PDB file of C-alpha atoms in Angstrom:
ATOM      1  CA  GLU W   1      85.437  72.372 135.487  1.00 93.00           C
ATOM      2  CA  VAL W   2      88.469  74.567 134.833  1.00 94.00           C
ATOM      3  CA  ARG W   3      91.371  73.160 136.796  1.00 97.00           C
ATOM      4  CA  LEU W   4      95.082  73.882 137.220  1.00 98.00           C
ATOM      5  CA  VAL W   5      97.325  71.553 139.225  1.00 98.00           C
ATOM      6  CA  GLU W   6     100.930  72.464 139.966  1.00 98.00           C
ATOM      7  CA  SER W   7     103.630  69.970 140.859  1.00 98.00           C
ATOM      8  CA  GLY W   8     107.386  69.656 141.083  1.00 98.00           C
ATOM      9  CA  GLY W   9     108.122  71.787 144.114  1.00 98.00           C
ATOM     10  CA  GLY W  10     110.610  70.747 146.757  1.00 98.00           C
ATOM     11  CA  LEU W  11     113.762  71.535 148.670  1.00 98.00           C
ATOM     12  CA  VAL W  12     116.786  72.627 146.654  1.00 98.00           C
ATOM     13  CA  LYS W  13     120.156  74.132 147.527  1.00 98.00           C
ATOM     14  CA  PRO W  14     121.148  77.643 146.477  1.00 98.00           C
ATOM     15  CA  GLY W  15     122.409  77.567 142.926  1.00 98.00           C
ATOM     16  CA  GLY W  16     120.334  74.506 142.136  1.00 98.00           C
ATOM     17  CA  SER W  17     117.558  73.927 139.624  1.00 98.00           C
ATOM     18  CA  LEU W  18     113.985  72.712 139.646  1.00 98.00           C
ATOM     19  CA  ARG W  19     111.216  72.306 137.072  1.00 98.00           C
ATOM     20  CA  LEU W  20     107.632  73.009 137.988  1.00 98.00           C
ATOM     21  CA  SER W  21     104.665  71.730 136.007  1.00 98.00           C
ATOM     22  CA  CYS W  22     101.086  72.929 135.777  1.00 98.00           C
ATOM     23  CA  ALA W  23      98.525  70.496 134.359  1.00 98.00           C
ATOM     24  CA  ALA W  24      95.489  72.201 132.869  1.00 98.00           C
ATOM     25  CA  SER W  25      92.027  70.808 132.209  1.00 97.00           C
ATOM     26  CA  GLY W  26      88.495  72.007 131.539  1.00 97.00           C
ATOM     27  CA  PHE W  27      89.373  74.709 129.009  1.00 96.00           C
ATOM     28  CA  THR W  28      91.126  75.176 125.684  1.00 96.00           C
ATOM     29  CA  PHE W  29      94.692  75.352 126.959  1.00 97.00           C
ATOM     30  CA  ASN W  30      96.273  76.227 123.610  1.00 95.00           C
ATOM     31  CA  ASN W  31      94.122  79.365 123.506  1.00 95.00           C
ATOM     32  CA  ALA W  32      95.140  80.640 126.947  1.00 96.00           C
ATOM     33  CA  TRP W  33      97.921  82.992 127.939  1.00 96.00           C
ATOM     34  CA  MET W  34      99.397  81.561 131.111  1.00 97.00           C
ATOM     35  CA  SER W  35     101.262  83.159 133.992  1.00 97.00           C
ATOM     36  CA  TRP W  36     103.245  82.111 137.047  1.00 98.00           C
ATOM     37  CA  VAL W  37     102.835  84.042 140.294  1.00 98.00           C
ATOM     38  CA  ARG W  38     104.738  83.386 143.505  1.00 98.00           C
ATOM     39  CA  GLN W  39     104.249  84.189 147.161  1.00 98.00           C
ATOM     40  CA  ALA W  40     107.120  84.116 149.622  1.00 98.00           C
ATOM     41  CA  PRO W  41     106.273  82.955 153.160  1.00 97.00           C
ATOM     42  CA  GLY W  42     104.173  85.594 154.885  1.00 95.00           C
ATOM     43  CA  LYS W  43     104.517  87.973 151.943  1.00 97.00           C
ATOM     44  CA  GLY W  44     102.367  89.248 149.111  1.00 97.00           C
ATOM     45  CA  LEU W  45     101.832  88.131 145.540  1.00 98.00           C
ATOM     46  CA  GLU W  46     104.548  88.631 142.935  1.00 97.00           C
ATOM     47  CA  TRP W  47     104.109  88.067 139.200  1.00 97.00           C
ATOM     48  CA  VAL W  48     106.910  85.892 137.833  1.00 98.00           C
ATOM     49  CA  GLY W  49     106.253  85.685 134.119  1.00 97.00           C
ATOM     50  CA  ARG W  50     103.986  84.571 131.306  1.00 96.00           C
ATOM     51  CA  ILE W  51     103.843  82.704 128.042  1.00 97.00           C
ATOM     52  CA  LYS W  52     101.584  83.716 125.213  1.00 95.00           C
ATOM     53  CA  ILE W  53      99.709  81.355 122.927  1.00 95.00           C
ATOM     54  CA  LYS W  54     101.363  80.036 119.776  1.00 94.00           C
ATOM     55  CA  ALA W  55      99.058  82.175 117.648  1.00 93.00           C
ATOM     56  CA  ASP W  56     100.597  85.220 119.342  1.00 91.00           C
ATOM     57  CA  GLY W  57     104.091  83.920 118.785  1.00 93.00           C
ATOM     58  CA  GLY W  58     104.386  81.984 122.032  1.00 94.00           C
ATOM     59  CA  ALA W  59     106.589  84.736 123.439  1.00 95.00           C
ATOM     60  CA  THR W  60     107.545  84.932 127.096  1.00 96.00           C
ATOM     61  CA  ASP W  61     107.859  87.866 129.493  1.00 95.00           C
ATOM     62  CA  TYR W  62     109.556  87.821 132.881  1.00 96.00           C
ATOM     63  CA  ALA W  63     109.729  89.947 135.992  1.00 96.00           C
ATOM     64  CA  ALA W  64     113.105  91.565 136.592  1.00 95.00           C
ATOM     65  CA  PRO W  65     114.095  89.431 139.640  1.00 96.00           C
ATOM     66  CA  VAL W  66     113.881  86.177 137.650  1.00 98.00           C
ATOM     67  CA  LYS W  67     114.836  87.250 134.139  1.00 97.00           C
ATOM     68  CA  GLY W  68     117.716  85.178 132.835  1.00 97.00           C
ATOM     69  CA  ARG W  69     117.284  82.495 135.513  1.00 98.00           C
ATOM     70  CA  PHE W  70     113.720  81.238 134.990  1.00 98.00           C
ATOM     71  CA  THR W  71     112.225  79.906 131.761  1.00 98.00           C
ATOM     72  CA  ILE W  72     108.545  79.377 130.997  1.00 98.00           C
ATOM     73  CA  SER W  73     107.455  76.901 128.341  1.00 97.00           C
ATOM     74  CA  ARG W  74     104.321  75.052 127.355  1.00 98.00           C
ATOM     75  CA  ASP W  75     103.355  71.765 125.724  1.00 97.00           C
ATOM     76  CA  ASP W  76      99.922  72.265 124.209  1.00 97.00           C
ATOM     77  CA  SER W  77      99.727  68.591 123.253  1.00 97.00           C
ATOM     78  CA  LYS W  78      99.900  67.724 126.950  1.00 98.00           C
ATOM     79  CA  ASN W  79      97.932  70.741 128.240  1.00 98.00           C
ATOM     80  CA  THR W  80     100.879  71.489 130.491  1.00 98.00           C
ATOM     81  CA  LEU W  81     102.746  74.624 131.483  1.00 98.00           C
ATOM     82  CA  TYR W  82     106.295  74.551 132.816  1.00 98.00           C
ATOM     83  CA  LEU W  83     108.560  76.787 134.851  1.00 98.00           C
ATOM     84  CA  GLN W  84     112.260  75.970 134.824  1.00 98.00           C
ATOM     85  CA  LEU W  85     114.019  77.533 137.781  1.00 98.00           C
ATOM     86  CA  ASN W  86     117.827  77.800 137.531  1.00 98.00           C
ATOM     87  CA  SER W  87     120.482  79.467 139.684  1.00 98.00           C
ATOM     88  CA  LEU W  88     118.047  79.468 142.577  1.00 98.00           C
ATOM     89  CA  LYS W  89     118.492  81.908 145.417  1.00 98.00           C
ATOM     90  CA  ILE W  90     117.189  81.787 148.970  1.00 98.00           C
ATOM     91  CA  GLU W  91     114.813  84.616 148.110  1.00 98.00           C
ATOM     92  CA  ASP W  92     113.138  82.402 145.488  1.00 98.00           C
ATOM     93  CA  THR W  93     111.584  80.410 148.323  1.00 98.00           C
ATOM     94  CA  ALA W  94     107.846  80.688 147.766  1.00 98.00           C
ATOM     95  CA  VAL W  95     104.615  79.029 146.791  1.00 98.00           C
ATOM     96  CA  TYR W  96     104.421  79.101 143.002  1.00 98.00           C
ATOM     97  CA  TYR W  97     100.999  79.377 141.384  1.00 98.00           C
ATOM     98  CA  CYS W  98     100.096  79.000 137.735  1.00 98.00           C
ATOM     99  CA  ALA W  99      97.127  80.989 136.481  1.00 98.00           C
ATOM    100  CA  THR W 100      95.183  81.733 133.322  1.00 97.00           C
ATOM    101  CA  GLU W 101      95.232  85.279 132.078  1.00 95.00           C
ATOM    102  CA  VAL W 102      92.287  87.396 131.022  1.00 91.00           C
ATOM    103  CA  ARG W 103      93.300  89.817 128.318  1.00 87.00           C
ATOM    104  CA  SER W 104      90.392  92.095 127.500  1.00 86.00           C
ATOM    105  CA  LEU W 105      89.375  95.439 128.943  1.00 83.00           C
ATOM    106  CA  ALA W 106      91.531  94.608 131.925  1.00 85.00           C
ATOM    107  CA  TYR W 107      94.397  92.201 132.322  1.00 91.00           C
ATOM    108  CA  TYR W 108      94.252  89.861 135.306  1.00 94.00           C
ATOM    109  CA  MET W 109      94.441  86.228 136.359  1.00 95.00           C
ATOM    110  CA  ASP W 110      91.086  84.531 136.756  1.00 93.00           C
ATOM    111  CA  VAL W 111      91.819  80.849 137.455  1.00 95.00           C
ATOM    112  CA  TRP W 112      94.592  79.786 139.782  1.00 97.00           C
ATOM    113  CA  GLY W 113      96.038  76.461 140.812  1.00 98.00           C
ATOM    114  CA  LYS W 114      96.567  75.575 144.455  1.00 97.00           C
ATOM    115  CA  GLY W 115     100.305  76.136 144.180  1.00 98.00           C
ATOM    116  CA  THR W 116     103.486  74.156 144.748  1.00 98.00           C
ATOM    117  CA  THR W 117     106.118  75.051 147.337  1.00 98.00           C
ATOM    118  CA  VAL W 118     109.750  75.702 146.478  1.00 98.00           C
ATOM    119  CA  THR W 119     112.216  75.959 149.342  1.00 98.00           C
ATOM    120  CA  VAL W 120     115.762  77.087 148.639  1.00 98.00           C
ATOM    121  CA  SER W 121     118.032  76.366 151.557  1.00 97.00           C
ATOM    122  CA  SER W 122     121.468  74.970 152.259  1.00 95.00           C
TER     123      SER W 122
ATOM    124  CA  SER S   1     108.072 100.926 138.376  1.00 90.00           C
ATOM    125  CA  TYR S   2     104.451 101.344 139.390  1.00 94.00           C
ATOM    126  CA  VAL S   3     103.655 100.868 143.079  1.00 96.00           C
ATOM    127  CA  LEU S   4     100.376 100.066 144.814  1.00 97.00           C
ATOM    128  CA  THR S   5     100.058 100.700 148.545  1.00 98.00           C
ATOM    129  CA  GLN S   6      97.506  99.106 150.856  1.00 98.00           C
ATOM    130  CA  PRO S   7      97.067  99.312 154.627  1.00 98.00           C
ATOM    131  CA  PRO S   8      98.512  96.196 156.287  1.00 97.00           C
ATOM    132  CA  SER S   9      95.349  95.474 158.234  1.00 97.00           C
ATOM    133  CA  VAL S  10      91.721  96.417 158.675  1.00 98.00           C
ATOM    134  CA  SER S  11      89.558  95.291 161.581  1.00 97.00           C
ATOM    135  CA  VAL S  12      85.783  95.297 161.428  1.00 97.00           C
ATOM    136  CA  ALA S  13      82.919  94.017 163.550  1.00 97.00           C
ATOM    137  CA  PRO S  14      80.443  91.544 162.060  1.00 97.00           C
ATOM    138  CA  GLY S  15      77.642  93.291 160.208  1.00 97.00           C
ATOM    139  CA  LYS S  16      79.657  96.463 159.706  1.00 98.00           C
ATOM    140  CA  THR S  17      81.393  97.791 156.592  1.00 98.00           C
ATOM    141  CA  ALA S  18      85.070  97.283 155.742  1.00 98.00           C
ATOM    142  CA  ARG S  19      86.818  99.570 153.292  1.00 98.00           C
ATOM    143  CA  ILE S  20      90.239  98.718 151.891  1.00 98.00           C
ATOM    144  CA  ALA S  21      92.174 101.402 150.067  1.00 98.00           C
ATOM    145  CA  CYS S  22      94.657 100.793 147.273  1.00 98.00           C
ATOM    146  CA  GLU S  23      96.746 103.847 146.457  1.00 98.00           C
ATOM    147  CA  GLY S  24      98.716 104.399 143.275  1.00 97.00           C
ATOM    148  CA  ASN S  25      99.726 107.312 141.096  1.00 96.00           C
ATOM    149  CA  ASN S  26      96.682 108.181 138.993  1.00 96.00           C
ATOM    150  CA  ILE S  27      95.273 104.710 139.592  1.00 97.00           C
ATOM    151  CA  GLY S  28      91.917 106.040 138.410  1.00 97.00           C
ATOM    152  CA  SER S  29      93.266 105.851 134.850  1.00 95.00           C
ATOM    153  CA  LYS S  30      93.886 102.131 135.247  1.00 95.00           C
ATOM    154  CA  ILE S  31      91.558  99.168 135.717  1.00 95.00           C
ATOM    155  CA  VAL S  32      91.735  97.552 139.142  1.00 96.00           C
ATOM    156  CA  VAL S  33      91.138  93.941 140.113  1.00 97.00           C
ATOM    157  CA  TRP S  34      90.737  92.697 143.689  1.00 98.00           C
ATOM    158  CA  TYR S  35      91.643  89.232 144.938  1.00 98.00           C
ATOM    159  CA  GLN S  36      90.665  87.508 148.166  1.00 98.00           C
ATOM    160  CA  GLN S  37      93.088  84.965 149.604  1.00 98.00           C
ATOM    161  CA  LYS S  38      92.201  82.822 152.582  1.00 97.00           C
ATOM    162  CA  PRO S  39      94.954  81.019 154.554  1.00 95.00           C
ATOM    163  CA  GLY S  40      96.478  78.141 152.623  1.00 94.00           C
ATOM    164  CA  GLN S  41      94.396  78.848 149.533  1.00 96.00           C
ATOM    165  CA  ALA S  42      94.960  80.395 146.134  1.00 97.00           C
ATOM    166  CA  PRO S  43      93.709  83.912 145.394  1.00 97.00           C
ATOM    167  CA  VAL S  44      90.183  84.340 144.068  1.00 97.00           C
ATOM    168  CA  VAL S  45      88.933  87.310 142.057  1.00 97.00           C
ATOM    169  CA  VAL S  46      86.225  89.209 143.942  1.00 98.00           C
ATOM    170  CA  ILE S  47      86.152  92.393 141.815  1.00 97.00           C
ATOM    171  CA  TYR S  48      87.294  92.980 138.237  1.00 95.00           C
ATOM    172  CA  TYR S  49      87.027  95.986 135.920  1.00 95.00           C
ATOM    173  CA  ASN S  50      87.089  98.231 139.017  1.00 96.00           C
ATOM    174  CA  SER S  51      83.596  97.330 140.202  1.00 96.00           C
ATOM    175  CA  ASP S  52      82.265  94.175 138.521  1.00 96.00           C
ATOM    176  CA  ARG S  53      81.687  91.000 140.507  1.00 97.00           C
ATOM    177  CA  PRO S  54      82.302  87.515 139.113  1.00 94.00           C
ATOM    178  CA  SER S  55      79.408  85.105 139.404  1.00 94.00           C
ATOM    179  CA  GLY S  56      79.261  83.606 142.860  1.00 95.00           C
ATOM    180  CA  ILE S  57      80.697  86.650 144.632  1.00 97.00           C
ATOM    181  CA  PRO S  58      78.149  88.208 147.012  1.00 97.00           C
ATOM    182  CA  GLU S  59      76.733  91.654 146.276  1.00 97.00           C
ATOM    183  CA  ARG S  60      78.240  92.708 149.599  1.00 98.00           C
ATOM    184  CA  PHE S  61      81.526  93.130 147.723  1.00 98.00           C
ATOM    185  CA  SER S  62      81.854  96.319 145.697  1.00 98.00           C
ATOM    186  CA  GLY S  63      84.650  98.382 144.209  1.00 98.00           C
ATOM    187  CA  SER S  64      85.373 101.923 143.105  1.00 97.00           C
ATOM    188  CA  ASN S  65      88.324 103.680 141.518  1.00 98.00           C
ATOM    189  CA  SER S  66      89.073 107.364 141.127  1.00 97.00           C
ATOM    190  CA  GLY S  67      92.020 109.707 141.323  1.00 97.00           C
ATOM    191  CA  ASN S  68      94.853 108.093 143.256  1.00 98.00           C
ATOM    192  CA  THR S  69      92.758 105.596 145.233  1.00 98.00           C
ATOM    193  CA  ALA S  70      90.807 102.452 144.483  1.00 98.00           C
ATOM    194  CA  THR S  71      88.590 101.049 147.203  1.00 98.00           C
ATOM    195  CA  LEU S  72      87.190  97.614 147.955  1.00 98.00           C
ATOM    196  CA  THR S  73      84.113  97.790 150.163  1.00 98.00           C
ATOM    197  CA  ILE S  74      82.709  94.810 152.013  1.00 98.00           C
ATOM    198  CA  SER S  75      79.257  95.490 153.439  1.00 98.00           C
ATOM    199  CA  ARG S  76      77.605  93.518 156.227  1.00 98.00           C
ATOM    200  CA  VAL S  77      80.872  91.769 156.967  1.00 98.00           C
ATOM    201  CA  GLU S  78      80.731  88.090 157.905  1.00 97.00           C
ATOM    202  CA  ALA S  79      83.257  85.876 159.645  1.00 97.00           C
ATOM    203  CA  GLY S  80      83.890  84.117 156.347  1.00 97.00           C
ATOM    204  CA  ASP S  81      85.206  87.363 154.831  1.00 97.00           C
ATOM    205  CA  GLU S  82      88.304  87.172 157.014  1.00 98.00           C
ATOM    206  CA  ALA S  83      91.178  86.951 154.533  1.00 98.00           C
ATOM    207  CA  ASP S  84      93.975  88.831 152.824  1.00 98.00           C
ATOM    208  CA  TYR S  85      92.904  91.141 150.014  1.00 98.00           C
ATOM    209  CA  TYR S  86      95.132  92.302 147.163  1.00 98.00           C
ATOM    210  CA  CYS S  87      94.539  94.947 144.538  1.00 98.00           C
ATOM    211  CA  GLN S  88      96.147  94.535 141.120  1.00 97.00           C
ATOM    212  CA  VAL S  89      96.593  96.595 137.989  1.00 96.00           C
ATOM    213  CA  TRP S  90      98.419  96.109 134.739  1.00 93.00           C
ATOM    214  CA  ASP S  91     101.035  98.725 133.919  1.00 88.00           C
ATOM    215  CA  SER S  92     102.818  98.990 130.593  1.00 88.00           C
ATOM    216  CA  GLY S  93     106.153  99.491 132.323  1.00 86.00           C
ATOM    217  CA  SER S  94     105.797  96.954 135.120  1.00 84.00           C
ATOM    218  CA  ASP S  95     103.341  94.368 133.724  1.00 90.00           C
ATOM    219  CA  TYR S  96     101.249  92.911 136.562  1.00 94.00           C
ATOM    220  CA  VAL S  97     101.475  94.935 139.764  1.00 96.00           C
ATOM    221  CA  PHE S  98      99.983  93.725 143.036  1.00 97.00           C
ATOM    222  CA  GLY S  99      99.310  95.789 146.094  1.00 98.00           C
ATOM    223  CA  SER S 100     101.048  94.910 149.324  1.00 96.00           C
ATOM    224  CA  GLY S 101      97.935  93.221 150.678  1.00 98.00           C
ATOM    225  CA  THR S 102      95.509  93.939 153.507  1.00 98.00           C
ATOM    226  CA  LYS S 103      94.582  91.478 156.207  1.00 98.00           C
ATOM    227  CA  VAL S 104      90.915  91.824 157.124  1.00 98.00           C
ATOM    228  CA  THR S 105      90.128  90.697 160.647  1.00 97.00           C
ATOM    229  CA  VAL S 106      86.540  90.211 161.754  1.00 97.00           C
ATOM    230  CA  LEU S 107      86.280  91.064 165.426  1.00 95.00           C
TER     231      LEU S 107
END
């Protein structure tokens, strides 16, 4: 069974940092492009960023609101994806989901974790 | 940046048909994916490649895409279809773009 499990969420003050993890199982993790998507309370889905596989250079892409503050990395030996959140703002409060990407005729996210909640508040 | 617009809500009686529009500039030239999200749960793909259904998704779910509007149609609506629905495309300038979401209420 393909499974993604996020962890690491919590309450943090504005300007603080947090590292989220996403443990993957049931598929060949080192062959999967991975994305983070977030959802603020009562709001819609917002793509945060992605990391490509090592064979594609392992490059990262980020959405404009988080570029320069968030960093995505992966440890293929541990089948784990990470999201480092720095310089957090109140508007970063959200449920953060990790997801596998499908990159074929269409690009979309087919397997999602259950999410982990990040609350930024003083 | 590319923008997708959906109606905030759609109400439908059980057994009837719900249609959810997703509007975007020349969206017919892009490939649309639809997600269903129930309260407290992660999104699930219900339509990909404009009109294909993943295994396990009922035939009652169908999709179309032309011109400036993509449409998700849910036939013979059931109480279990009550959820938020999001359209999504990939745009070379914006990467992943999600619609604003539509809450489907079964009366």
